């Protein structure tokens, strides 16, 4: 029962300066972790492109107990949905449901009711959520899977997209209402 961090960095090549800065920081963190805990505790890889090959993703999903998806900005990323589908529908003996930790800034956080939600800027919240996911009972992992597996299994990606767009629209409408209230305030 040892914990290994698997970090896969996709390098799309669309924002070269940001990517270089991010890669430099990630490489530094990986080195610090390996220097302190040994090289075997983190499996780090970089790949040029914007999509990790499906066979590699599925192998990772099958082998992992926790998926942490913590972007600070992105569109709809289907990887957490793939993870839930793979972990929830394999039917192999000994397979156990996994836990998704999703950034509150990720579009999937509005779709997945069983995921643990985190603010990726809040390091303590992330650490606590990782600890919680790793120590979660089988019953709770089953319950969390149950909240999402039917939706993930039976909904086409168009429905996922519509739900995300609905949430964005609702947030935009709510923001407009707040702006209108703020404009009417005599204190402004």
PDB file of C-alpha atoms in Angstrom:
ATOM      1  CA  UNK A   1       0.000   0.000   0.000  1.00  0.00           C
ATOM      2  CA  UNK A   2       2.364   2.679  -1.173  1.00  0.00           C
ATOM      3  CA  UNK A   3       1.418   5.956  -2.748  1.00  0.00           C
ATOM      4  CA  UNK A   4       2.891   6.917  -6.093  1.00  0.00           C
ATOM      5  CA  UNK A   5       2.137  10.218  -7.786  1.00  0.00           C
ATOM      6  CA  UNK A   6       1.663   9.943 -11.517  1.00  0.00           C
ATOM      7  CA  UNK A   7       2.065  13.309 -13.241  1.00  0.00           C
ATOM      8  CA  UNK A   8       1.471  13.663 -16.967  1.00  0.00           C
ATOM      9  CA  UNK A   9       2.134  17.050 -18.554  1.00  0.00           C
ATOM     10  CA  UNK A  10       0.705  17.764 -21.970  1.00  0.00           C
ATOM     11  CA  UNK A  11       2.509  20.481 -23.880  1.00  0.00           C
ATOM     12  CA  UNK A  12       0.196  21.738 -26.638  1.00  0.00           C
ATOM     13  CA  UNK A  13       2.598  24.411 -27.890  1.00  0.00           C
ATOM     14  CA  UNK A  14      -0.051  27.131 -28.075  1.00  0.00           C
ATOM     15  CA  UNK A  15       1.199  29.333 -25.229  1.00  0.00           C
ATOM     16  CA  UNK A  16       4.934  28.796 -25.307  1.00  0.00           C
ATOM     17  CA  UNK A  17       5.938  31.315 -22.636  1.00  0.00           C
ATOM     18  CA  UNK A  18       3.302  30.102 -20.141  1.00  0.00           C
ATOM     19  CA  UNK A  19       4.160  26.486 -20.929  1.00  0.00           C
ATOM     20  CA  UNK A  20       7.884  27.075 -20.403  1.00  0.00           C
ATOM     21  CA  UNK A  21       7.260  28.811 -17.065  1.00  0.00           C
ATOM     22  CA  UNK A  22       4.887  26.072 -15.910  1.00  0.00           C
ATOM     23  CA  UNK A  23       7.202  23.256 -17.006  1.00  0.00           C
ATOM     24  CA  UNK A  24      10.151  24.857 -15.220  1.00  0.00           C
ATOM     25  CA  UNK A  25       8.112  25.074 -12.002  1.00  0.00           C
ATOM     26  CA  UNK A  26       6.715  21.532 -12.312  1.00  0.00           C
ATOM     27  CA  UNK A  27      10.169  20.064 -13.028  1.00  0.00           C
ATOM     28  CA  UNK A  28      11.527  21.863  -9.966  1.00  0.00           C
ATOM     29  CA  UNK A  29       8.735  20.454  -7.779  1.00  0.00           C
ATOM     30  CA  UNK A  30       9.232  16.941  -9.163  1.00  0.00           C
ATOM     31  CA  UNK A  31      12.950  17.158  -8.368  1.00  0.00           C
ATOM     32  CA  UNK A  32      12.237  18.352  -4.818  1.00  0.00           C
ATOM     33  CA  UNK A  33       9.819  15.460  -4.253  1.00  0.00           C
ATOM     34  CA  UNK A  34      12.255  12.915  -5.675  1.00  0.00           C
ATOM     35  CA  UNK A  35      15.172  14.308  -3.685  1.00  0.00           C
ATOM     36  CA  UNK A  36      13.199  14.083  -0.458  1.00  0.00           C
ATOM     37  CA  UNK A  37      11.267  10.814  -0.920  1.00  0.00           C
ATOM     38  CA  UNK A  38      13.172   8.964  -3.645  1.00  0.00           C
ATOM     39  CA  UNK A  39      12.723   8.712  -7.406  1.00  0.00           C
ATOM     40  CA  UNK A  40      10.156   5.889  -7.147  1.00  0.00           C
ATOM     41  CA  UNK A  41       7.438   8.031  -5.513  1.00  0.00           C
ATOM     42  CA  UNK A  42       6.674  10.053  -8.628  1.00  0.00           C
ATOM     43  CA  UNK A  43       6.243   8.907 -12.209  1.00  0.00           C
ATOM     44  CA  UNK A  44       6.638  12.053 -14.316  1.00  0.00           C
ATOM     45  CA  UNK A  45       6.322  12.360 -18.077  1.00  0.00           C
ATOM     46  CA  UNK A  46       5.948  15.178 -20.580  1.00  0.00           C
ATOM     47  CA  UNK A  47       4.290  14.767 -23.951  1.00  0.00           C
ATOM     48  CA  UNK A  48       4.057  17.263 -26.781  1.00  0.00           C
ATOM     49  CA  UNK A  49       0.448  17.633 -27.903  1.00  0.00           C
ATOM     50  CA  UNK A  50      -2.894  18.316 -26.303  1.00  0.00           C
ATOM     51  CA  UNK A  51      -4.233  14.755 -25.916  1.00  0.00           C
ATOM     52  CA  UNK A  52      -2.747  11.805 -24.069  1.00  0.00           C
ATOM     53  CA  UNK A  53      -3.242   8.556 -26.047  1.00  0.00           C
ATOM     54  CA  UNK A  54      -6.448   6.732 -25.110  1.00  0.00           C
ATOM     55  CA  UNK A  55      -4.758   3.383 -24.404  1.00  0.00           C
ATOM     56  CA  UNK A  56      -2.342   5.089 -22.001  1.00  0.00           C
ATOM     57  CA  UNK A  57      -5.197   6.968 -20.297  1.00  0.00           C
ATOM     58  CA  UNK A  58      -7.261   3.820 -19.829  1.00  0.00           C
ATOM     59  CA  UNK A  59      -4.296   1.963 -18.334  1.00  0.00           C
ATOM     60  CA  UNK A  60      -3.753   4.807 -15.877  1.00  0.00           C
ATOM     61  CA  UNK A  61      -7.451   4.953 -14.951  1.00  0.00           C
ATOM     62  CA  UNK A  62      -7.543   1.197 -14.277  1.00  0.00           C
ATOM     63  CA  UNK A  63      -4.435   1.260 -12.070  1.00  0.00           C
ATOM     64  CA  UNK A  64      -5.240   4.347  -9.975  1.00  0.00           C
ATOM     65  CA  UNK A  65      -7.319   4.795  -6.839  1.00  0.00           C
ATOM     66  CA  UNK A  66      -7.579   8.589  -7.083  1.00  0.00           C
ATOM     67  CA  UNK A  67      -7.697  10.999  -9.988  1.00  0.00           C
ATOM     68  CA  UNK A  68      -6.902  14.613  -9.209  1.00  0.00           C
ATOM     69  CA  UNK A  69      -7.987  17.023 -11.903  1.00  0.00           C
ATOM     70  CA  UNK A  70      -7.023  20.503 -10.736  1.00  0.00           C
ATOM     71  CA  UNK A  71      -6.791  22.992 -13.590  1.00  0.00           C
ATOM     72  CA  UNK A  72      -7.076  26.688 -12.939  1.00  0.00           C
ATOM     73  CA  UNK A  73      -8.696  27.233 -16.338  1.00  0.00           C
ATOM     74  CA  UNK A  74      -9.860  24.996 -19.162  1.00  0.00           C
ATOM     75  CA  UNK A  75     -12.816  23.982 -21.249  1.00  0.00           C
ATOM     76  CA  UNK A  76     -14.681  20.726 -20.845  1.00  0.00           C
ATOM     77  CA  UNK A  77     -12.128  17.980 -20.197  1.00  0.00           C
ATOM     78  CA  UNK A  78     -13.654  14.518 -20.428  1.00  0.00           C
ATOM     79  CA  UNK A  79     -10.838  12.662 -18.627  1.00  0.00           C
ATOM     80  CA  UNK A  80     -12.570  12.654 -15.197  1.00  0.00           C
ATOM     81  CA  UNK A  81     -15.705  11.272 -16.885  1.00  0.00           C
ATOM     82  CA  UNK A  82     -13.618   8.560 -18.575  1.00  0.00           C
ATOM     83  CA  UNK A  83     -12.085   7.725 -15.203  1.00  0.00           C
ATOM     84  CA  UNK A  84     -15.484   7.306 -13.557  1.00  0.00           C
ATOM     85  CA  UNK A  85     -16.731   5.186 -16.441  1.00  0.00           C
ATOM     86  CA  UNK A  86     -13.678   2.912 -16.407  1.00  0.00           C
ATOM     87  CA  UNK A  87     -13.604   2.549 -12.614  1.00  0.00           C
ATOM     88  CA  UNK A  88     -17.358   2.100 -12.381  1.00  0.00           C
ATOM     89  CA  UNK A  89     -18.066  -0.299 -15.189  1.00  0.00           C
ATOM     90  CA  UNK A  90     -15.115  -2.670 -15.515  1.00  0.00           C
ATOM     91  CA  UNK A  91     -16.829  -5.596 -13.796  1.00  0.00           C
ATOM     92  CA  UNK A  92     -13.463  -7.244 -13.054  1.00  0.00           C
ATOM     93  CA  UNK A  93     -13.086  -9.031  -9.734  1.00  0.00           C
ATOM     94  CA  UNK A  94     -11.100  -6.986  -7.249  1.00  0.00           C
ATOM     95  CA  UNK A  95     -11.738  -3.681  -8.996  1.00  0.00           C
ATOM     96  CA  UNK A  96     -12.772  -0.932  -6.656  1.00  0.00           C
ATOM     97  CA  UNK A  97     -14.276   2.450  -7.457  1.00  0.00           C
ATOM     98  CA  UNK A  98     -11.915   5.369  -7.615  1.00  0.00           C
ATOM     99  CA  UNK A  99     -12.324   8.891  -6.316  1.00  0.00           C
ATOM    100  CA  UNK A 100     -12.163  12.042  -8.431  1.00  0.00           C
ATOM    101  CA  UNK A 101     -10.804  15.239  -6.941  1.00  0.00           C
ATOM    102  CA  UNK A 102     -11.856  18.091  -9.233  1.00  0.00           C
ATOM    103  CA  UNK A 103     -10.948  21.744  -9.282  1.00  0.00           C
ATOM    104  CA  UNK A 104     -13.879  24.045  -8.673  1.00  0.00           C
ATOM    105  CA  UNK A 105     -12.655  25.857 -11.806  1.00  0.00           C
ATOM    106  CA  UNK A 106     -13.019  22.741 -13.986  1.00  0.00           C
ATOM    107  CA  UNK A 107     -16.188  22.386 -16.031  1.00  0.00           C
ATOM    108  CA  UNK A 108     -16.612  18.800 -14.801  1.00  0.00           C
ATOM    109  CA  UNK A 109     -17.092  19.981 -11.220  1.00  0.00           C
ATOM    110  CA  UNK A 110     -20.591  21.114 -12.200  1.00  0.00           C
ATOM    111  CA  UNK A 111     -21.361  17.673 -13.660  1.00  0.00           C
ATOM    112  CA  UNK A 112     -19.859  15.288 -11.108  1.00  0.00           C
ATOM    113  CA  UNK A 113     -21.782  15.088  -7.853  1.00  0.00           C
ATOM    114  CA  UNK A 114     -19.530  12.410  -6.349  1.00  0.00           C
ATOM    115  CA  UNK A 115     -16.243  14.245  -6.839  1.00  0.00           C
ATOM    116  CA  UNK A 116     -14.374  15.980  -4.051  1.00  0.00           C
ATOM    117  CA  UNK A 117     -14.096  19.651  -5.046  1.00  0.00           C
ATOM    118  CA  UNK A 118     -11.018  21.746  -4.365  1.00  0.00           C
ATOM    119  CA  UNK A 119      -9.688  25.199  -4.985  1.00  0.00           C
ATOM    120  CA  UNK A 120      -6.293  24.429  -6.583  1.00  0.00           C
ATOM    121  CA  UNK A 121      -4.873  27.635  -5.082  1.00  0.00           C
ATOM    122  CA  UNK A 122      -5.673  26.338  -1.572  1.00  0.00           C
ATOM    123  CA  UNK A 123      -2.807  23.917  -0.879  1.00  0.00           C
ATOM    124  CA  UNK A 124      -4.179  22.773   2.498  1.00  0.00           C
ATOM    125  CA  UNK A 125      -7.567  22.003   0.933  1.00  0.00           C
ATOM    126  CA  UNK A 126      -5.837  19.939  -1.766  1.00  0.00           C
ATOM    127  CA  UNK A 127      -3.740  18.036   0.780  1.00  0.00           C
ATOM    128  CA  UNK A 128      -6.788  17.333   2.936  1.00  0.00           C
ATOM    129  CA  UNK A 129      -8.785  16.130  -0.082  1.00  0.00           C
ATOM    130  CA  UNK A 130      -5.983  13.826  -1.240  1.00  0.00           C
ATOM    131  CA  UNK A 131      -5.698  12.372   2.265  1.00  0.00           C
ATOM    132  CA  UNK A 132      -9.473  11.946   2.425  1.00  0.00           C
ATOM    133  CA  UNK A 133      -9.589  10.226  -0.975  1.00  0.00           C
ATOM    134  CA  UNK A 134      -6.743   7.854  -0.114  1.00  0.00           C
ATOM    135  CA  UNK A 135      -8.259   6.875   3.228  1.00  0.00           C
ATOM    136  CA  UNK A 136     -11.906   6.790   2.084  1.00  0.00           C
ATOM    137  CA  UNK A 137     -13.880   3.658   2.921  1.00  0.00           C
ATOM    138  CA  UNK A 138     -15.078   1.358   0.173  1.00  0.00           C
ATOM    139  CA  UNK A 139     -18.699   2.179   1.072  1.00  0.00           C
ATOM    140  CA  UNK A 140     -18.127   5.913   0.576  1.00  0.00           C
ATOM    141  CA  UNK A 141     -16.248   5.353  -2.701  1.00  0.00           C
ATOM    142  CA  UNK A 142     -19.151   3.173  -3.897  1.00  0.00           C
ATOM    143  CA  UNK A 143     -21.638   5.883  -2.895  1.00  0.00           C
ATOM    144  CA  UNK A 144     -19.665   8.573  -4.726  1.00  0.00           C
ATOM    145  CA  UNK A 145     -19.455   6.382  -7.822  1.00  0.00           C
ATOM    146  CA  UNK A 146     -23.207   5.819  -7.581  1.00  0.00           C
ATOM    147  CA  UNK A 147     -23.842   9.569  -7.802  1.00  0.00           C
ATOM    148  CA  UNK A 148     -22.109   9.780 -11.180  1.00  0.00           C
ATOM    149  CA  UNK A 149     -21.929   6.443 -13.001  1.00  0.00           C
ATOM    150  CA  UNK A 150     -25.472   6.469 -14.451  1.00  0.00           C
ATOM    151  CA  UNK A 151     -25.055   9.987 -15.813  1.00  0.00           C
ATOM    152  CA  UNK A 152     -21.589   9.250 -17.223  1.00  0.00           C
ATOM    153  CA  UNK A 153     -22.672   5.903 -18.707  1.00  0.00           C
ATOM    154  CA  UNK A 154     -25.952   7.027 -20.236  1.00  0.00           C
ATOM    155  CA  UNK A 155     -25.378  10.606 -21.322  1.00  0.00           C
ATOM    156  CA  UNK A 156     -23.866  11.574 -24.652  1.00  0.00           C
ATOM    157  CA  UNK A 157     -21.147  14.211 -24.574  1.00  0.00           C
ATOM    158  CA  UNK A 158     -23.620  16.719 -26.027  1.00  0.00           C
ATOM    159  CA  UNK A 159     -25.646  16.516 -22.815  1.00  0.00           C
ATOM    160  CA  UNK A 160     -22.509  17.094 -20.735  1.00  0.00           C
ATOM    161  CA  UNK A 161     -21.749  20.116 -22.891  1.00  0.00           C
ATOM    162  CA  UNK A 162     -25.319  21.472 -22.572  1.00  0.00           C
ATOM    163  CA  UNK A 163     -25.151  21.133 -18.772  1.00  0.00           C
ATOM    164  CA  UNK A 164     -21.867  23.038 -18.632  1.00  0.00           C
ATOM    165  CA  UNK A 165     -23.215  25.748 -20.951  1.00  0.00           C
ATOM    166  CA  UNK A 166     -26.371  25.998 -18.816  1.00  0.00           C
ATOM    167  CA  UNK A 167     -24.233  26.517 -15.713  1.00  0.00           C
ATOM    168  CA  UNK A 168     -22.148  29.160 -17.509  1.00  0.00           C
ATOM    169  CA  UNK A 169     -25.312  30.911 -18.635  1.00  0.00           C
ATOM    170  CA  UNK A 170     -26.735  30.791 -15.091  1.00  0.00           C
ATOM    171  CA  UNK A 171     -23.483  32.219 -13.713  1.00  0.00           C
ATOM    172  CA  UNK A 172     -23.506  34.973 -16.341  1.00  0.00           C
ATOM    173  CA  UNK A 173     -27.110  35.860 -15.555  1.00  0.00           C
ATOM    174  CA  UNK A 174     -26.345  35.892 -11.827  1.00  0.00           C
ATOM    175  CA  UNK A 175     -23.314  38.119 -12.465  1.00  0.00           C
ATOM    176  CA  UNK A 176     -25.457  40.506 -14.516  1.00  0.00           C
ATOM    177  CA  UNK A 177     -28.004  40.712 -11.693  1.00  0.00           C
ATOM    178  CA  UNK A 178     -25.244  41.486  -9.190  1.00  0.00           C
ATOM    179  CA  UNK A 179     -23.803  44.185 -11.476  1.00  0.00           C
ATOM    180  CA  UNK A 180     -27.248  45.749 -11.850  1.00  0.00           C
ATOM    181  CA  UNK A 181     -27.700  45.743  -8.068  1.00  0.00           C
ATOM    182  CA  UNK A 182     -24.228  47.267  -7.628  1.00  0.00           C
ATOM    183  CA  UNK A 183     -24.998  50.022 -10.160  1.00  0.00           C
ATOM    184  CA  UNK A 184     -28.163  50.951  -8.304  1.00  0.00           C
ATOM    185  CA  UNK A 185     -26.385  51.176  -4.972  1.00  0.00           C
ATOM    186  CA  UNK A 186     -25.954  54.735  -3.654  1.00  0.00           C
ATOM    187  CA  UNK A 187     -22.604  53.721  -2.096  1.00  0.00           C
ATOM    188  CA  UNK A 188     -20.881  53.296  -5.474  1.00  0.00           C
TER     189      UNK A 188
END
